[in-house]
């Protein structure tokens, strides 16, 4: 179980809630409180989605002034700070392969991994918006195929740099004046279509071998990238059938690249509105829904479906026009047509969880659904995308967590120290055939 901790939560208008602190998204105290709560509940990891620019547009006019998703922290800086106030929970952050260089990413995440004692993960994204492009000297974003071709090479370079050090390369032998065994330090010397990187990395191997590789793309190119690299997938299915189909595509992609199907953890994004009764749960959802101004709601559909302000809000959802993220656009329209949703219904649902699967009900009903998806193999777990932090996490801990534990579906304590151990994922092999198991002394530290 992961916990996504961006902003004040995933609800577009959550900052207007009476219990919300509008300044929380740029308060370290806010994130430290949430991180400690999640660790006390034994979550596998904190997950920080990220975009490197203000991607909220004033379309339709008025939306920008109403959005709280413009004030943010740089995720690796925040997670490095959170590593000092936590001891077990994993720390996963997004970084773009389009607007970074491989050596930057390899070094930063390897540093976080060692600082945290083996708890880091990299969520690989290619980015998608022109707003980000304009922050990096481009007028427009790179096309879809170029982004993913670059991402495939980028990830291979990063993994190669993480293999720079064998686990026993640091000797520290004072008597023989040997700090390092040079045989355990490797030069990558990569020369490819997009990158030339010599290496080696100057950060030694971590207790978990290397950071966990996370990915979220659902397009064919995204699945190819996942098949080669991903150890955790953050998915956004809106039905059990969709979850099953996506899971099978991913596991087939792993096999195609000589990997084992079981070496992947698929976590579905969920936003929960829970109550002791169905009526209480529905009232919580409706109270939050009432806070969404139409302009802000429509802005949540703009990237995928275009400007819908000229359509009747209580009319049907039209087909997408040149969407920025194709897979998400198709899924949104299919769901709207399947469930006979209006534009207002759709934007309220998306604005409640920013694309995550929204569940409304009692603990028993919600856990029934989670157990069904898990038991049939459609997912390996869930990434909680709370509507409002810390309130939604408190509700999860009070109402959902006891029901999960009653059914034996959630741990009561951590068994290991690293994120890789939490997820029961194997240590990655080094391309150089070096030992990869960390030293016992380091694991005890």
mmCIF file of N, CA and C in Angstrom, residues 319-427:
data_model
loop_
_atom_site.group_PDB
_atom_site.id
_atom_site.type_symbol
_atom_site.label_atom_id
_atom_site.label_comp_id
_atom_site.label_asym_id
_atom_site.label_seq_id
_atom_site.Cartn_x
_atom_site.Cartn_y
_atom_site.Cartn_z
ATOM 1 N N UNK A 319 -16.271 13.230 -27.511
ATOM 2 C CA UNK A 319 -15.046 12.507 -27.801
ATOM 3 C C UNK A 319 -13.833 13.418 -27.622
ATOM 4 N N UNK A 320 -12.668 12.854 -27.227
ATOM 5 C CA UNK A 320 -11.464 13.673 -27.032
ATOM 6 C C UNK A 320 -10.932 14.207 -28.356
ATOM 7 N N UNK A 321 -10.274 15.386 -28.288
ATOM 8 C CA UNK A 321 -9.650 15.978 -29.468
ATOM 9 C C UNK A 321 -8.172 16.219 -29.165
ATOM 10 N N UNK A 322 -7.294 15.466 -29.825
ATOM 11 C CA UNK A 322 -5.845 15.617 -29.678
ATOM 12 C C UNK A 322 -5.423 15.670 -28.204
ATOM 13 N N UNK A 323 -5.709 14.613 -27.440
ATOM 14 C CA UNK A 323 -5.387 14.633 -26.004
ATOM 15 C C UNK A 323 -3.893 14.600 -25.742
ATOM 16 N N UNK A 324 -3.473 15.154 -24.612
ATOM 17 C CA UNK A 324 -2.061 15.149 -24.240
ATOM 18 C C UNK A 324 -1.618 13.785 -23.731
ATOM 19 N N UNK A 325 -2.510 13.076 -23.038
ATOM 20 C CA UNK A 325 -2.213 11.717 -22.577
ATOM 21 C C UNK A 325 -3.307 10.809 -23.116
ATOM 22 N N UNK A 326 -3.020 10.090 -24.187
ATOM 23 C CA UNK A 326 -4.045 9.374 -24.948
ATOM 24 C C UNK A 326 -4.757 8.317 -24.118
ATOM 25 N N UNK A 327 -3.967 7.523 -23.382
ATOM 26 C CA UNK A 327 -4.560 6.406 -22.651
ATOM 27 C C UNK A 327 -5.557 6.899 -21.610
ATOM 28 N N UNK A 328 -5.236 8.013 -20.942
ATOM 29 C CA UNK A 328 -6.130 8.554 -19.921
ATOM 30 C C UNK A 328 -7.400 9.110 -20.575
ATOM 31 N N UNK A 329 -7.235 9.808 -21.694
ATOM 32 C CA UNK A 329 -8.396 10.376 -22.378
ATOM 33 C C UNK A 329 -9.377 9.298 -22.799
ATOM 34 N N UNK A 330 -8.866 8.237 -23.395
ATOM 35 C CA UNK A 330 -9.742 7.154 -23.844
ATOM 36 C C UNK A 330 -10.475 6.519 -22.671
ATOM 37 N N UNK A 331 -9.746 6.299 -21.574
ATOM 38 C CA UNK A 331 -10.365 5.679 -20.400
ATOM 39 C C UNK A 331 -11.458 6.577 -19.816
ATOM 40 N N UNK A 332 -11.230 7.885 -19.798
ATOM 41 C CA UNK A 332 -12.228 8.813 -19.263
ATOM 42 C C UNK A 332 -13.512 8.782 -20.082
ATOM 43 N N UNK A 333 -13.377 8.872 -21.373
ATOM 44 C CA UNK A 333 -14.562 8.908 -22.227
ATOM 45 C C UNK A 333 -15.299 7.577 -22.167
ATOM 46 N N UNK A 334 -14.561 6.483 -22.185
ATOM 47 C CA UNK A 334 -15.210 5.168 -22.107
ATOM 48 C C UNK A 334 -16.002 5.019 -20.814
ATOM 49 N N UNK A 335 -15.409 5.470 -19.710
ATOM 50 C CA UNK A 335 -16.119 5.380 -18.429
ATOM 51 C C UNK A 335 -17.365 6.259 -18.437
ATOM 52 N N UNK A 336 -17.239 7.468 -18.951
ATOM 53 C CA UNK A 336 -18.381 8.388 -18.981
ATOM 54 C C UNK A 336 -19.532 7.806 -19.799
ATOM 55 N N UNK A 337 -19.219 7.215 -20.941
ATOM 56 C CA UNK A 337 -20.267 6.632 -21.778
ATOM 57 C C UNK A 337 -20.843 5.374 -21.132
ATOM 58 N N UNK A 338 -19.985 4.583 -20.513
ATOM 59 C CA UNK A 338 -20.444 3.342 -19.886
ATOM 60 C C UNK A 338 -21.399 3.617 -18.729
ATOM 61 N N UNK A 339 -21.119 4.682 -17.979
ATOM 62 C CA UNK A 339 -21.904 4.985 -16.791
ATOM 63 C C UNK A 339 -22.894 6.120 -17.003
ATOM 64 N N UNK A 340 -23.058 6.546 -18.270
ATOM 65 C CA UNK A 340 -24.032 7.587 -18.608
ATOM 66 C C UNK A 340 -23.793 8.861 -17.796
ATOM 67 N N UNK A 341 -22.543 9.296 -17.747
ATOM 68 C CA UNK A 341 -22.170 10.461 -16.952
ATOM 69 C C UNK A 341 -22.274 11.739 -17.769
ATOM 70 N N UNK A 342 -22.643 12.817 -17.102
ATOM 71 C CA UNK A 342 -22.606 14.141 -17.706
ATOM 72 C C UNK A 342 -21.200 14.725 -17.550
ATOM 73 N N UNK A 343 -20.978 15.860 -18.214
ATOM 74 C CA UNK A 343 -19.694 16.550 -18.046
ATOM 75 C C UNK A 343 -19.476 16.910 -16.579
ATOM 76 N N UNK A 344 -20.528 17.420 -15.904
ATOM 77 C CA UNK A 344 -20.406 17.776 -14.489
ATOM 78 C C UNK A 344 -20.080 16.544 -13.637
ATOM 79 N N UNK A 345 -20.747 15.427 -13.924
ATOM 80 C CA UNK A 345 -20.460 14.188 -13.182
ATOM 81 C C UNK A 345 -18.996 13.788 -13.353
ATOM 82 N N UNK A 346 -18.518 13.879 -14.608
ATOM 83 C CA UNK A 346 -17.151 13.427 -14.882
ATOM 84 C C UNK A 346 -16.129 14.339 -14.234
ATOM 85 N N UNK A 347 -16.294 15.658 -14.368
ATOM 86 C CA UNK A 347 -15.291 16.522 -13.765
ATOM 87 C C UNK A 347 -15.326 16.447 -12.246
ATOM 88 N N UNK A 348 -16.504 16.221 -11.671
ATOM 89 C CA UNK A 348 -16.567 16.074 -10.213
ATOM 90 C C UNK A 348 -15.819 14.829 -9.760
ATOM 91 N N UNK A 349 -15.965 13.755 -10.515
ATOM 92 C CA UNK A 349 -15.279 12.509 -10.174
ATOM 93 C C UNK A 349 -13.778 12.654 -10.333
ATOM 94 N N UNK A 350 -13.333 13.229 -11.459
ATOM 95 C CA UNK A 350 -11.896 13.385 -11.707
ATOM 96 C C UNK A 350 -11.300 14.384 -10.721
ATOM 97 N N UNK A 351 -12.010 15.473 -10.467
ATOM 98 C CA UNK A 351 -11.496 16.473 -9.538
ATOM 99 C C UNK A 351 -11.469 15.973 -8.103
ATOM 100 N N UNK A 352 -12.184 14.891 -7.822
ATOM 101 C CA UNK A 352 -12.169 14.325 -6.472
ATOM 102 C C UNK A 352 -10.937 13.478 -6.214
ATOM 103 N N UNK A 353 -10.353 12.919 -7.268
ATOM 104 C CA UNK A 353 -9.201 12.042 -7.090
ATOM 105 C C UNK A 353 -8.147 12.170 -8.152
ATOM 106 N N UNK A 354 -8.264 13.191 -9.008
ATOM 107 C CA UNK A 354 -7.303 13.449 -10.089
ATOM 108 C C UNK A 354 -7.023 12.186 -10.898
ATOM 109 N N UNK A 355 -8.070 11.467 -11.247
ATOM 110 C CA UNK A 355 -7.921 10.301 -12.095
ATOM 111 C C UNK A 355 -7.912 8.973 -11.372
ATOM 112 N N UNK A 356 -7.717 8.984 -10.057
ATOM 113 C CA UNK A 356 -7.749 7.734 -9.304
ATOM 114 C C UNK A 356 -9.178 7.198 -9.243
ATOM 115 N N UNK A 357 -9.307 5.907 -9.005
ATOM 116 C CA UNK A 357 -10.616 5.261 -8.905
ATOM 117 C C UNK A 357 -11.277 5.692 -7.594
ATOM 118 N N UNK A 358 -12.411 6.363 -7.679
ATOM 119 C CA UNK A 358 -13.098 6.897 -6.501
ATOM 120 C C UNK A 358 -14.069 5.849 -5.967
ATOM 121 N N UNK A 359 -13.922 5.530 -4.680
ATOM 122 C CA UNK A 359 -14.803 4.569 -4.016
ATOM 123 C C UNK A 359 -15.519 5.271 -2.871
ATOM 124 N N UNK A 360 -16.821 5.069 -2.800
ATOM 125 C CA UNK A 360 -17.646 5.701 -1.770
ATOM 126 C C UNK A 360 -18.425 4.609 -1.054
ATOM 127 N N UNK A 361 -18.283 4.522 0.264
ATOM 128 C CA UNK A 361 -19.036 3.504 0.973
ATOM 129 C C UNK A 361 -18.523 3.230 2.368
ATOM 130 N N UNK A 362 -19.043 2.173 2.962
ATOM 131 C CA UNK A 362 -18.626 1.741 4.295
ATOM 132 C C UNK A 362 -17.290 1.018 4.202
ATOM 133 N N UNK A 363 -16.600 0.837 5.336
ATOM 134 C CA UNK A 363 -15.350 0.076 5.300
ATOM 135 C C UNK A 363 -15.527 -1.313 4.695
ATOM 136 N N UNK A 364 -16.617 -1.990 5.058
ATOM 137 C CA UNK A 364 -16.835 -3.347 4.551
ATOM 138 C C UNK A 364 -16.985 -3.344 3.033
ATOM 139 N N UNK A 365 -17.748 -2.407 2.510
ATOM 140 C CA UNK A 365 -17.966 -2.360 1.062
ATOM 141 C C UNK A 365 -16.677 -2.021 0.324
ATOM 142 N N UNK A 366 -15.944 -1.053 0.820
ATOM 143 C CA UNK A 366 -14.704 -0.651 0.157
ATOM 144 C C UNK A 366 -13.669 -1.777 0.204
ATOM 145 N N UNK A 367 -13.523 -2.418 1.342
ATOM 146 C CA UNK A 367 -12.543 -3.502 1.457
ATOM 147 C C UNK A 367 -12.986 -4.723 0.650
ATOM 148 N N UNK A 368 -14.277 -4.936 0.504
ATOM 149 C CA UNK A 368 -14.758 -6.004 -0.386
ATOM 150 C C UNK A 368 -14.194 -5.816 -1.787
ATOM 151 N N UNK A 369 -14.294 -4.607 -2.290
ATOM 152 C CA UNK A 369 -13.791 -4.317 -3.633
ATOM 153 C C UNK A 369 -12.278 -4.486 -3.698
ATOM 154 N N UNK A 370 -11.554 -3.960 -2.702
ATOM 155 C CA UNK A 370 -10.099 -4.063 -2.699
ATOM 156 C C UNK A 370 -9.670 -5.532 -2.650
ATOM 157 N N UNK A 371 -10.354 -6.305 -1.830
ATOM 158 C CA UNK A 371 -10.011 -7.725 -1.707
ATOM 159 C C UNK A 371 -10.300 -8.462 -3.011
ATOM 160 N N UNK A 372 -11.399 -8.132 -3.670
ATOM 161 C CA UNK A 372 -11.728 -8.801 -4.933
ATOM 162 C C UNK A 372 -10.654 -8.529 -5.985
ATOM 163 N N UNK A 373 -10.244 -7.279 -6.119
ATOM 164 C CA UNK A 373 -9.225 -6.928 -7.106
ATOM 165 C C UNK A 373 -7.890 -7.604 -6.786
ATOM 166 N N UNK A 374 -7.564 -7.662 -5.496
ATOM 167 C CA UNK A 374 -6.300 -8.282 -5.089
ATOM 168 C C UNK A 374 -6.344 -9.803 -5.243
ATOM 169 N N UNK A 375 -7.417 -10.422 -4.821
ATOM 170 C CA UNK A 375 -7.495 -11.888 -4.790
ATOM 171 C C UNK A 375 -7.474 -12.493 -6.188
ATOM 172 N N UNK A 376 -8.027 -11.793 -7.170
ATOM 173 C CA UNK A 376 -8.044 -12.343 -8.523
ATOM 174 C C UNK A 376 -6.784 -12.008 -9.307
ATOM 175 N N UNK A 377 -5.843 -11.292 -8.693
ATOM 176 C CA UNK A 377 -4.572 -10.994 -9.349
ATOM 177 C C UNK A 377 -4.592 -9.790 -10.257
ATOM 178 N N UNK A 378 -5.689 -9.035 -10.258
ATOM 179 C CA UNK A 378 -5.736 -7.838 -11.101
ATOM 180 C C UNK A 378 -4.748 -6.784 -10.624
ATOM 181 N N UNK A 379 -4.540 -6.705 -9.317
ATOM 182 C CA UNK A 379 -3.567 -5.776 -8.731
ATOM 183 C C UNK A 379 -2.844 -6.490 -7.592
ATOM 184 N N UNK A 380 -1.716 -5.917 -7.212
ATOM 185 C CA UNK A 380 -0.967 -6.432 -6.065
ATOM 186 C C UNK A 380 -1.158 -5.574 -4.832
ATOM 187 N N UNK A 381 -1.850 -4.472 -4.992
ATOM 188 C CA UNK A 381 -2.079 -3.560 -3.883
ATOM 189 C C UNK A 381 -2.646 -2.261 -4.409
ATOM 190 N N UNK A 382 -2.602 -1.230 -3.582
ATOM 191 C CA UNK A 382 -3.230 0.034 -3.935
ATOM 192 C C UNK A 382 -2.332 1.204 -3.546
ATOM 193 N N UNK A 383 -2.488 2.290 -4.283
ATOM 194 C CA UNK A 383 -1.838 3.547 -3.945
ATOM 195 C C UNK A 383 -2.951 4.510 -3.534
ATOM 196 N N UNK A 384 -3.012 4.821 -2.250
ATOM 197 C CA UNK A 384 -4.059 5.681 -1.728
ATOM 198 C C UNK A 384 -3.796 7.122 -2.146
ATOM 199 N N UNK A 385 -4.764 7.703 -2.849
ATOM 200 C CA UNK A 385 -4.686 9.090 -3.298
ATOM 201 C C UNK A 385 -5.707 9.883 -2.492
ATOM 202 N N UNK A 386 -5.369 10.304 -1.297
ATOM 203 C CA UNK A 386 -6.356 10.870 -0.377
ATOM 204 C C UNK A 386 -6.943 12.173 -0.884
ATOM 205 N N UNK A 387 -8.228 12.353 -0.654
ATOM 206 C CA UNK A 387 -8.877 13.590 -1.077
ATOM 207 C C UNK A 387 -8.280 14.784 -0.343
ATOM 208 N N UNK A 388 -8.059 14.645 0.952
ATOM 209 C CA UNK A 388 -7.552 15.748 1.765
ATOM 210 C C UNK A 388 -6.646 15.199 2.860
ATOM 211 N N UNK A 389 -5.454 15.766 2.947
ATOM 212 C CA UNK A 389 -4.506 15.359 3.987
ATOM 213 C C UNK A 389 -4.433 16.420 5.078
ATOM 214 N N UNK A 390 -4.329 15.971 6.345
ATOM 215 C CA UNK A 390 -4.268 14.575 6.800
ATOM 216 C C UNK A 390 -5.626 13.923 7.074
ATOM 217 N N UNK A 391 -6.732 14.634 6.823
ATOM 218 C CA UNK A 391 -8.051 14.141 7.211
ATOM 219 C C UNK A 391 -8.362 12.773 6.597
ATOM 220 N N UNK A 392 -8.140 12.599 5.294
ATOM 221 C CA UNK A 392 -8.481 11.338 4.637
ATOM 222 C C UNK A 392 -7.620 10.188 5.148
ATOM 223 N N UNK A 393 -6.369 10.484 5.520
ATOM 224 C CA UNK A 393 -5.510 9.450 6.091
ATOM 225 C C UNK A 393 -6.009 9.046 7.474
ATOM 226 N N UNK A 394 -6.473 10.002 8.246
ATOM 227 C CA UNK A 394 -7.049 9.694 9.551
ATOM 228 C C UNK A 394 -8.273 8.798 9.398
ATOM 229 N N UNK A 395 -9.136 9.093 8.421
ATOM 230 C CA UNK A 395 -10.323 8.275 8.184
ATOM 231 C C UNK A 395 -9.945 6.871 7.729
ATOM 232 N N UNK A 396 -8.917 6.773 6.879
ATOM 233 C CA UNK A 396 -8.440 5.461 6.439
ATOM 234 C C UNK A 396 -7.926 4.650 7.630
ATOM 235 N N UNK A 397 -7.131 5.288 8.469
ATOM 236 C CA UNK A 397 -6.544 4.599 9.620
ATOM 237 C C UNK A 397 -7.615 4.153 10.613
ATOM 238 N N UNK A 398 -8.625 4.989 10.792
ATOM 239 C CA UNK A 398 -9.669 4.689 11.768
ATOM 240 C C UNK A 398 -10.676 3.658 11.260
ATOM 241 N N UNK A 399 -11.011 3.705 9.967
ATOM 242 C CA UNK A 399 -12.117 2.905 9.457
ATOM 243 C C UNK A 399 -11.694 1.771 8.519
ATOM 244 N N UNK A 400 -10.812 2.039 7.582
ATOM 245 C CA UNK A 400 -10.446 1.040 6.580
ATOM 246 C C UNK A 400 -9.382 0.076 7.101
ATOM 247 N N UNK A 401 -8.355 0.612 7.727
ATOM 248 C CA UNK A 401 -7.223 -0.213 8.157
ATOM 249 C C UNK A 401 -7.628 -1.353 9.090
ATOM 250 N N UNK A 402 -8.481 -1.130 10.090
ATOM 251 C CA UNK A 402 -8.888 -2.257 10.944
ATOM 252 C C UNK A 402 -9.581 -3.373 10.164
ATOM 253 N N UNK A 403 -10.381 -3.002 9.154
ATOM 254 C CA UNK A 403 -11.070 -4.022 8.357
ATOM 255 C C UNK A 403 -10.085 -4.798 7.494
ATOM 256 N N UNK A 404 -9.100 -4.117 6.922
ATOM 257 C CA UNK A 404 -8.067 -4.808 6.152
ATOM 258 C C UNK A 404 -7.306 -5.793 7.037
ATOM 259 N N UNK A 405 -6.958 -5.345 8.231
ATOM 260 C CA UNK A 405 -6.192 -6.220 9.134
ATOM 261 C C UNK A 405 -7.056 -7.370 9.654
ATOM 262 N N UNK A 406 -8.320 -7.124 9.865
ATOM 263 C CA UNK A 406 -9.205 -8.202 10.315
ATOM 264 C C UNK A 406 -9.245 -9.335 9.307
ATOM 265 N N UNK A 407 -9.105 -8.988 8.029
ATOM 266 C CA UNK A 407 -9.126 -9.997 6.968
ATOM 267 C C UNK A 407 -7.726 -10.510 6.625
ATOM 268 N N UNK A 408 -6.718 -10.061 7.345
ATOM 269 C CA UNK A 408 -5.355 -10.513 7.082
ATOM 270 C C UNK A 408 -4.750 -9.935 5.823
ATOM 271 N N UNK A 409 -5.185 -8.741 5.415
ATOM 272 C CA UNK A 409 -4.740 -8.146 4.158
ATOM 273 C C UNK A 409 -3.735 -7.018 4.336
ATOM 274 N N UNK A 410 -3.383 -6.699 5.573
ATOM 275 C CA UNK A 410 -2.473 -5.569 5.800
ATOM 276 C C UNK A 410 -1.611 -5.873 7.012
ATOM 277 N N UNK A 411 -0.316 -5.564 6.890
ATOM 278 C CA UNK A 411 0.635 -5.861 7.976
ATOM 279 C C UNK A 411 0.327 -5.068 9.237
ATOM 280 N N UNK A 412 0.794 -5.584 10.356
ATOM 281 C CA UNK A 412 0.713 -4.856 11.629
ATOM 282 C C UNK A 412 2.070 -4.307 12.040
ATOM 283 N N UNK A 413 3.136 -4.777 11.376
ATOM 284 C CA UNK A 413 4.472 -4.245 11.636
ATOM 285 C C UNK A 413 5.359 -4.516 10.419
ATOM 286 N N UNK A 414 6.411 -3.736 10.280
ATOM 287 C CA UNK A 414 7.369 -3.953 9.205
ATOM 288 C C UNK A 414 8.254 -5.150 9.532
ATOM 289 N N UNK A 415 8.518 -5.964 8.512
ATOM 290 C CA UNK A 415 9.430 -7.097 8.686
ATOM 291 C C UNK A 415 10.856 -6.737 8.288
ATOM 292 N N UNK A 416 10.997 -5.866 7.286
ATOM 293 C CA UNK A 416 12.323 -5.493 6.804
ATOM 294 C C UNK A 416 12.595 -4.018 6.996
ATOM 295 N N UNK A 417 13.755 -3.590 6.487
ATOM 296 C CA UNK A 417 14.165 -2.194 6.627
ATOM 297 C C UNK A 417 14.047 -1.422 5.319
ATOM 298 N N UNK A 418 14.182 -2.103 4.175
ATOM 299 C CA UNK A 418 14.231 -1.416 2.889
ATOM 300 C C UNK A 418 12.889 -1.482 2.171
ATOM 301 N N UNK A 419 12.708 -0.588 1.196
ATOM 302 C CA UNK A 419 11.496 -0.606 0.383
ATOM 303 C C UNK A 419 11.420 -1.905 -0.415
ATOM 304 N N UNK A 420 12.532 -2.380 -0.891
ATOM 305 C CA UNK A 420 12.552 -3.636 -1.643
ATOM 306 C C UNK A 420 12.066 -4.793 -0.774
ATOM 307 N N UNK A 421 12.419 -4.780 0.494
ATOM 308 C CA UNK A 421 11.946 -5.819 1.415
ATOM 309 C C UNK A 421 10.449 -5.669 1.693
ATOM 310 N N UNK A 422 9.984 -4.439 1.858
ATOM 311 C CA UNK A 422 8.544 -4.228 2.078
ATOM 312 C C UNK A 422 7.733 -4.823 0.931
ATOM 313 N N UNK A 423 8.224 -4.666 -0.298
ATOM 314 C CA UNK A 423 7.502 -5.099 -1.486
ATOM 315 C C UNK A 423 7.819 -6.537 -1.888
ATOM 316 N N UNK A 424 8.704 -7.175 -1.115
ATOM 317 C CA UNK A 424 9.116 -8.565 -1.403
ATOM 318 C C UNK A 424 9.666 -8.694 -2.820
ATOM 319 N N UNK A 425 10.509 -7.759 -3.206
ATOM 320 C CA UNK A 425 11.157 -7.776 -4.506
ATOM 321 C C UNK A 425 12.604 -8.220 -4.355
ATOM 322 N N UNK A 426 13.133 -8.976 -5.320
ATOM 323 C CA UNK A 426 14.506 -9.487 -5.200
ATOM 324 C C UNK A 426 15.539 -8.392 -5.384
ATOM 325 N N UNK A 427 16.744 -8.628 -4.842
ATOM 326 C CA UNK A 427 17.851 -7.726 -5.104
ATOM 327 C C UNK A 427 18.199 -7.787 -6.588
#
